[in-house]
mmCIF file of the C-alpha atoms, coordinates in Angstrom:
data_MODEL
# 
_entry.id   MODEL 
# 
loop_
_atom_site.group_PDB 
_atom_site.id 
_atom_site.type_symbol 
_atom_site.label_atom_id 
_atom_site.label_alt_id 
_atom_site.label_comp_id 
_atom_site.label_asym_id 
_atom_site.label_entity_id 
_atom_site.label_seq_id 
_atom_site.pdbx_PDB_ins_code 
_atom_site.Cartn_x 
_atom_site.Cartn_y 
_atom_site.Cartn_z 
_atom_site.occupancy 
_atom_site.B_iso_or_equiv 
_atom_site.pdbx_formal_charge 
_atom_site.auth_seq_id 
_atom_site.auth_comp_id 
_atom_site.auth_asym_id 
_atom_site.auth_atom_id 
_atom_site.pdbx_PDB_model_num 
ATOM 1   C CA . MET A 1 1   ? 53.776 129.277 118.722 1.00 0.00 ? 1   MET A CA 1 
ATOM 2   C CA . PHE A 1 2   ? 55.672 131.123 116.018 1.00 0.00 ? 2   PHE A CA 1 
ATOM 3   C CA . ALA A 1 3   ? 58.132 128.238 115.567 1.00 0.00 ? 3   ALA A CA 1 
ATOM 4   C CA . LEU A 1 4   ? 55.289 125.722 115.611 1.00 0.00 ? 4   LEU A CA 1 
ATOM 5   C CA . GLY A 1 5   ? 53.547 127.659 112.853 1.00 0.00 ? 5   GLY A CA 1 
ATOM 6   C CA . ARG A 1 6   ? 56.715 127.688 110.747 1.00 0.00 ? 6   ARG A CA 1 
ATOM 7   C CA . LEU A 1 7   ? 57.128 123.949 111.220 1.00 0.00 ? 7   LEU A CA 1 
ATOM 8   C CA . ALA A 1 8   ? 53.534 123.253 110.227 1.00 0.00 ? 8   ALA A CA 1 
ATOM 9   C CA . SER A 1 9   ? 53.805 125.514 107.194 1.00 0.00 ? 9   SER A CA 1 
ATOM 10  C CA . ILE A 1 10  ? 56.601 123.362 105.750 1.00 0.00 ? 10  ILE A CA 1 
ATOM 11  C CA . GLY A 1 11  ? 54.253 120.407 105.429 1.00 0.00 ? 11  GLY A CA 1 
ATOM 12  C CA . LEU A 1 12  ? 51.357 122.555 104.273 1.00 0.00 ? 12  LEU A CA 1 
ATOM 13  C CA . ALA A 1 13  ? 53.501 124.157 101.560 1.00 0.00 ? 13  ALA A CA 1 
ATOM 14  C CA . THR A 1 14  ? 53.803 120.780 99.853  1.00 0.00 ? 14  THR A CA 1 
ATOM 15  C CA . LYS A 1 15  ? 50.015 120.445 99.636  1.00 0.00 ? 15  LYS A CA 1 
ATOM 16  C CA . PHE A 1 16  ? 48.786 123.989 98.898  1.00 0.00 ? 16  PHE A CA 1 
ATOM 17  C CA . THR A 1 17  ? 49.773 126.816 96.573  1.00 0.00 ? 17  THR A CA 1 
ATOM 18  C CA . SER A 1 18  ? 51.549 129.812 98.008  1.00 0.00 ? 18  SER A CA 1 
ATOM 19  C CA . ALA A 1 19  ? 48.622 132.058 97.009  1.00 0.00 ? 19  ALA A CA 1 
ATOM 20  C CA . PHE A 1 20  ? 46.196 129.922 99.034  1.00 0.00 ? 20  PHE A CA 1 
ATOM 21  C CA . MET A 1 21  ? 48.568 129.713 102.001 1.00 0.00 ? 21  MET A CA 1 
ATOM 22  C CA . LEU A 1 22  ? 49.118 133.462 102.060 1.00 0.00 ? 22  LEU A CA 1 
ATOM 23  C CA . LEU A 1 23  ? 45.396 134.156 101.854 1.00 0.00 ? 23  LEU A CA 1 
ATOM 24  C CA . SER A 1 24  ? 44.788 131.656 104.678 1.00 0.00 ? 24  SER A CA 1 
ATOM 25  C CA . ASN A 1 25  ? 47.486 133.329 106.773 1.00 0.00 ? 25  ASN A CA 1 
ATOM 26  C CA . ILE A 1 26  ? 46.030 136.790 106.236 1.00 0.00 ? 26  ILE A CA 1 
ATOM 27  C CA . ILE A 1 27  ? 42.488 135.630 107.031 1.00 0.00 ? 27  ILE A CA 1 
ATOM 28  C CA . GLY A 1 28  ? 43.736 133.758 110.125 1.00 0.00 ? 28  GLY A CA 1 
ATOM 29  C CA . CYS A 1 29  ? 45.578 136.840 111.367 1.00 0.00 ? 29  CYS A CA 1 
ATOM 30  C CA . SER A 1 30  ? 42.511 138.986 110.718 1.00 0.00 ? 30  SER A CA 1 
ATOM 31  C CA . MET A 1 31  ? 40.222 136.589 112.572 1.00 0.00 ? 31  MET A CA 1 
ATOM 32  C CA . ALA A 1 32  ? 42.576 136.398 115.555 1.00 0.00 ? 32  ALA A CA 1 
ATOM 33  C CA . MET A 1 33  ? 42.893 140.179 115.668 1.00 0.00 ? 33  MET A CA 1 
ATOM 34  C CA . THR A 1 34  ? 39.118 140.613 115.395 1.00 0.00 ? 34  THR A CA 1 
ATOM 35  C CA . LEU A 1 35  ? 38.551 138.130 118.221 1.00 0.00 ? 35  LEU A CA 1 
ATOM 36  C CA . MET A 1 36  ? 41.052 139.939 120.440 1.00 0.00 ? 36  MET A CA 1 
ATOM 37  C CA . LEU A 1 37  ? 39.538 143.312 119.598 1.00 0.00 ? 37  LEU A CA 1 
ATOM 38  C CA . MET A 1 38  ? 35.976 142.181 120.341 1.00 0.00 ? 38  MET A CA 1 
ATOM 39  C CA . LEU A 1 39  ? 36.881 140.498 123.647 1.00 0.00 ? 39  LEU A CA 1 
ATOM 40  C CA . ARG A 1 40  ? 39.825 142.672 124.701 1.00 0.00 ? 40  ARG A CA 1 
ATOM 41  C CA . HIS A 1 41  ? 38.926 142.586 128.387 1.00 0.00 ? 41  HIS A CA 1 
ATOM 42  C CA . ASN A 1 42  ? 39.102 138.781 128.604 1.00 0.00 ? 42  ASN A CA 1 
ATOM 43  C CA . HIS A 1 43  ? 42.692 137.740 129.384 1.00 0.00 ? 43  HIS A CA 1 
ATOM 44  C CA . VAL A 1 44  ? 42.223 134.139 128.222 1.00 0.00 ? 44  VAL A CA 1 
ATOM 45  C CA . VAL A 1 45  ? 40.983 135.313 124.823 1.00 0.00 ? 45  VAL A CA 1 
ATOM 46  C CA . LEU A 1 46  ? 43.963 137.656 124.523 1.00 0.00 ? 46  LEU A CA 1 
ATOM 47  C CA . TYR A 1 47  ? 46.406 134.796 125.177 1.00 0.00 ? 47  TYR A CA 1 
ATOM 48  C CA . ILE A 1 48  ? 44.634 132.444 122.767 1.00 0.00 ? 48  ILE A CA 1 
ATOM 49  C CA . GLY A 1 49  ? 44.273 135.181 120.149 1.00 0.00 ? 49  GLY A CA 1 
ATOM 50  C CA . THR A 1 50  ? 47.962 136.038 120.419 1.00 0.00 ? 50  THR A CA 1 
ATOM 51  C CA . ALA A 1 51  ? 48.915 132.384 119.974 1.00 0.00 ? 51  ALA A CA 1 
ATOM 52  C CA . VAL A 1 52  ? 46.630 131.977 116.952 1.00 0.00 ? 52  VAL A CA 1 
ATOM 53  C CA . PHE A 1 53  ? 47.927 135.240 115.495 1.00 0.00 ? 53  PHE A CA 1 
ATOM 54  C CA . GLY A 1 54  ? 51.518 134.027 115.919 1.00 0.00 ? 54  GLY A CA 1 
ATOM 55  C CA . ILE A 1 55  ? 50.770 130.701 114.239 1.00 0.00 ? 55  ILE A CA 1 
ATOM 56  C CA . PHE A 1 56  ? 49.236 132.371 111.193 1.00 0.00 ? 56  PHE A CA 1 
ATOM 57  C CA . LEU A 1 57  ? 51.795 135.189 111.028 1.00 0.00 ? 57  LEU A CA 1 
ATOM 58  C CA . SER A 1 58  ? 54.757 132.830 111.173 1.00 0.00 ? 58  SER A CA 1 
ATOM 59  C CA . SER A 1 59  ? 54.764 131.801 107.534 1.00 0.00 ? 59  SER A CA 1 
ATOM 60  C CA . VAL A 1 60  ? 53.700 135.083 105.933 1.00 0.00 ? 60  VAL A CA 1 
ATOM 61  C CA . ALA A 1 61  ? 57.236 136.261 105.026 1.00 0.00 ? 61  ALA A CA 1 
ATOM 62  C CA . PRO A 1 62  ? 58.472 133.021 103.400 1.00 0.00 ? 62  PRO A CA 1 
ATOM 63  C CA . THR A 1 63  ? 55.150 132.476 101.641 1.00 0.00 ? 63  THR A CA 1 
ATOM 64  C CA . THR A 1 64  ? 55.256 136.019 100.278 1.00 0.00 ? 64  THR A CA 1 
ATOM 65  C CA . ILE A 1 65  ? 58.672 135.403 98.729  1.00 0.00 ? 65  ILE A CA 1 
ATOM 66  C CA . SER A 1 66  ? 57.442 132.098 97.324  1.00 0.00 ? 66  SER A CA 1 
ATOM 67  C CA . LEU A 1 67  ? 54.423 133.823 95.786  1.00 0.00 ? 67  LEU A CA 1 
ATOM 68  C CA . ALA A 1 68  ? 56.630 136.550 94.325  1.00 0.00 ? 68  ALA A CA 1 
ATOM 69  C CA . GLU A 1 69  ? 58.737 133.848 92.658  1.00 0.00 ? 69  GLU A CA 1 
ATOM 70  C CA . GLU A 1 70  ? 55.624 132.642 90.836  1.00 0.00 ? 70  GLU A CA 1 
ATOM 71  C CA . TYR A 1 71  ? 55.108 136.070 89.261  1.00 0.00 ? 71  TYR A CA 1 
ATOM 72  C CA . ILE A 1 72  ? 58.622 137.462 88.718  1.00 0.00 ? 72  ILE A CA 1 
ATOM 73  C CA . ASP A 1 73  ? 62.220 136.261 88.746  1.00 0.00 ? 73  ASP A CA 1 
ATOM 74  C CA . VAL A 1 74  ? 63.375 136.968 92.285  1.00 0.00 ? 74  VAL A CA 1 
ATOM 75  C CA . ASN A 1 75  ? 67.103 137.664 92.386  1.00 0.00 ? 75  ASN A CA 1 
ATOM 76  C CA . SER A 1 76  ? 69.349 138.864 95.190  1.00 0.00 ? 76  SER A CA 1 
ATOM 77  C CA . SER A 1 77  ? 68.638 142.574 94.638  1.00 0.00 ? 77  SER A CA 1 
ATOM 78  C CA . ILE A 1 78  ? 64.872 142.063 94.724  1.00 0.00 ? 78  ILE A CA 1 
ATOM 79  C CA . THR A 1 79  ? 65.169 139.930 97.860  1.00 0.00 ? 79  THR A CA 1 
ATOM 80  C CA . SER A 1 80  ? 67.318 142.558 99.583  1.00 0.00 ? 80  SER A CA 1 
ATOM 81  C CA . MET A 1 81  ? 64.788 145.237 98.586  1.00 0.00 ? 81  MET A CA 1 
ATOM 82  C CA . LEU A 1 82  ? 61.997 143.162 100.173 1.00 0.00 ? 82  LEU A CA 1 
ATOM 83  C CA . VAL A 1 83  ? 64.036 142.773 103.367 1.00 0.00 ? 83  VAL A CA 1 
ATOM 84  C CA . VAL A 1 84  ? 64.837 146.500 103.556 1.00 0.00 ? 84  VAL A CA 1 
ATOM 85  C CA . ILE A 1 85  ? 61.194 147.473 103.013 1.00 0.00 ? 85  ILE A CA 1 
ATOM 86  C CA . ALA A 1 86  ? 60.117 144.982 105.701 1.00 0.00 ? 86  ALA A CA 1 
ATOM 87  C CA . ALA A 1 87  ? 62.703 146.443 108.087 1.00 0.00 ? 87  ALA A CA 1 
ATOM 88  C CA . LEU A 1 88  ? 61.419 149.935 107.321 1.00 0.00 ? 88  LEU A CA 1 
ATOM 89  C CA . GLY A 1 89  ? 57.928 148.812 108.308 1.00 0.00 ? 89  GLY A CA 1 
ATOM 90  C CA . GLU A 1 90  ? 59.335 147.273 111.493 1.00 0.00 ? 90  GLU A CA 1 
ATOM 91  C CA . MET A 1 91  ? 60.879 150.634 112.360 1.00 0.00 ? 91  MET A CA 1 
ATOM 92  C CA . ILE A 1 92  ? 57.884 152.825 111.510 1.00 0.00 ? 92  ILE A CA 1 
ATOM 93  C CA . CYS A 1 93  ? 55.011 150.771 112.961 1.00 0.00 ? 93  CYS A CA 1 
ATOM 94  C CA . PRO A 1 94  ? 56.207 150.842 116.596 1.00 0.00 ? 94  PRO A CA 1 
ATOM 95  C CA . VAL A 1 95  ? 56.534 154.629 116.450 1.00 0.00 ? 95  VAL A CA 1 
ATOM 96  C CA . ILE A 1 96  ? 53.016 154.986 115.045 1.00 0.00 ? 96  ILE A CA 1 
ATOM 97  C CA . VAL A 1 97  ? 51.580 152.517 117.557 1.00 0.00 ? 97  VAL A CA 1 
ATOM 98  C CA . GLY A 1 98  ? 53.382 154.229 120.446 1.00 0.00 ? 98  GLY A CA 1 
ATOM 99  C CA . ASN A 1 99  ? 52.023 157.636 119.544 1.00 0.00 ? 99  ASN A CA 1 
ATOM 100 C CA . ILE A 1 100 ? 48.499 156.312 119.039 1.00 0.00 ? 100 ILE A CA 1 
ATOM 101 C CA . PHE A 1 101 ? 48.757 154.319 122.295 1.00 0.00 ? 101 PHE A CA 1 
ATOM 102 C CA . VAL A 1 102 ? 49.666 157.450 124.262 1.00 0.00 ? 102 VAL A CA 1 
ATOM 103 C CA . ALA A 1 103 ? 46.905 159.493 122.652 1.00 0.00 ? 103 ALA A CA 1 
ATOM 104 C CA . LEU A 1 104 ? 44.045 156.952 122.635 1.00 0.00 ? 104 LEU A CA 1 
ATOM 105 C CA . GLY A 1 105 ? 44.912 154.203 125.123 1.00 0.00 ? 105 GLY A CA 1 
ATOM 106 C CA . PRO A 1 106 ? 45.574 150.452 125.016 1.00 0.00 ? 106 PRO A CA 1 
ATOM 107 C CA . GLY A 1 107 ? 42.669 149.493 122.743 1.00 0.00 ? 107 GLY A CA 1 
ATOM 108 C CA . SER A 1 108 ? 44.253 151.467 119.920 1.00 0.00 ? 108 SER A CA 1 
ATOM 109 C CA . PHE A 1 109 ? 46.960 148.817 119.552 1.00 0.00 ? 109 PHE A CA 1 
ATOM 110 C CA . LEU A 1 110 ? 44.398 146.195 118.548 1.00 0.00 ? 110 LEU A CA 1 
ATOM 111 C CA . VAL A 1 111 ? 42.606 148.637 116.248 1.00 0.00 ? 111 VAL A CA 1 
ATOM 112 C CA . PHE A 1 112 ? 45.905 149.429 114.525 1.00 0.00 ? 112 PHE A CA 1 
ATOM 113 C CA . GLY A 1 113 ? 46.556 145.693 114.088 1.00 0.00 ? 113 GLY A CA 1 
ATOM 114 C CA . GLU A 1 114 ? 43.074 145.188 112.658 1.00 0.00 ? 114 GLU A CA 1 
ATOM 115 C CA . ILE A 1 115 ? 43.587 148.045 110.198 1.00 0.00 ? 115 ILE A CA 1 
ATOM 116 C CA . LEU A 1 116 ? 46.892 146.509 109.079 1.00 0.00 ? 116 LEU A CA 1 
ATOM 117 C CA . CYS A 1 117 ? 45.178 143.137 108.585 1.00 0.00 ? 117 CYS A CA 1 
ATOM 118 C CA . PHE A 1 118 ? 42.468 144.777 106.487 1.00 0.00 ? 118 PHE A CA 1 
ATOM 119 C CA . LEU A 1 119 ? 45.078 146.622 104.411 1.00 0.00 ? 119 LEU A CA 1 
ATOM 120 C CA . SER A 1 120 ? 46.988 143.380 103.880 1.00 0.00 ? 120 SER A CA 1 
ATOM 121 C CA . VAL A 1 121 ? 43.819 141.774 102.458 1.00 0.00 ? 121 VAL A CA 1 
ATOM 122 C CA . LEU A 1 122 ? 43.468 144.665 100.009 1.00 0.00 ? 122 LEU A CA 1 
ATOM 123 C CA . VAL A 1 123 ? 47.133 144.543 99.017  1.00 0.00 ? 123 VAL A CA 1 
ATOM 124 C CA . TYR A 1 124 ? 46.966 140.769 98.592  1.00 0.00 ? 124 TYR A CA 1 
ATOM 125 C CA . CYS A 1 125 ? 43.918 141.038 96.311  1.00 0.00 ? 125 CYS A CA 1 
ATOM 126 C CA . GLY A 1 126 ? 45.570 143.746 94.236  1.00 0.00 ? 126 GLY A CA 1 
ATOM 127 C CA . LEU A 1 127 ? 48.821 141.837 93.877  1.00 0.00 ? 127 LEU A CA 1 
ATOM 128 C CA . TRP A 1 128 ? 47.046 138.576 93.119  1.00 0.00 ? 128 TRP A CA 1 
ATOM 129 C CA . ILE A 1 129 ? 44.995 140.163 90.338  1.00 0.00 ? 129 ILE A CA 1 
ATOM 130 C CA . THR A 1 130 ? 48.026 141.984 88.930  1.00 0.00 ? 130 THR A CA 1 
ATOM 131 C CA . GLY A 1 131 ? 50.332 138.985 89.275  1.00 0.00 ? 131 GLY A CA 1 
ATOM 132 C CA . ARG A 1 132 ? 48.065 136.661 87.335  1.00 0.00 ? 132 ARG A CA 1 
ATOM 133 C CA . SER A 1 133 ? 48.704 138.725 84.218  1.00 0.00 ? 133 SER A CA 1 
ATOM 134 C CA . THR A 1 134 ? 52.520 138.588 84.399  1.00 0.00 ? 134 THR A CA 1 
ATOM 135 C CA . PRO A 1 135 ? 54.258 136.732 81.574  1.00 0.00 ? 135 PRO A CA 1 
ATOM 136 C CA . LYS A 1 136 ? 55.971 134.309 83.957  1.00 0.00 ? 136 LYS A CA 1 
ATOM 137 C CA . HIS A 1 137 ? 52.676 133.267 85.540  1.00 0.00 ? 137 HIS A CA 1 
ATOM 138 C CA . ILE A 1 138 ? 50.857 132.972 82.200  1.00 0.00 ? 138 ILE A CA 1 
ATOM 139 C CA . GLU A 1 139 ? 53.436 130.565 80.749  1.00 0.00 ? 139 GLU A CA 1 
ATOM 140 C CA . THR A 1 140 ? 53.167 128.150 83.696  1.00 0.00 ? 140 THR A CA 1 
# 
């Protein structure tokens, strides 16, 4: 599903702005995570929710870089910083989830995912508001 989502996002990127696509991706991930959290004992819902989550998550990274290019000049050092920070998150989150999983049980994984989705909405709103006042965005 992840590859299918990336393929679909190529066509959608020609029609929509990166800000709209990223917001749609975050809302889609949040809805899928909420559905899985509410119906976590239904295996069919978990499979469908995982597929929907993968489709929406697939274009978050490229859309984020595209949105950053609208606000600032993205050069190689900024791109490498984004990649390193993303890798740091990929290293830290499994440790946090593992410790929470051991302490609280399997449902904690979905709660952690829901919290991350909620935080991503807040970060998106903050960056969108801040980014609209950058000189590069104002001149376009």
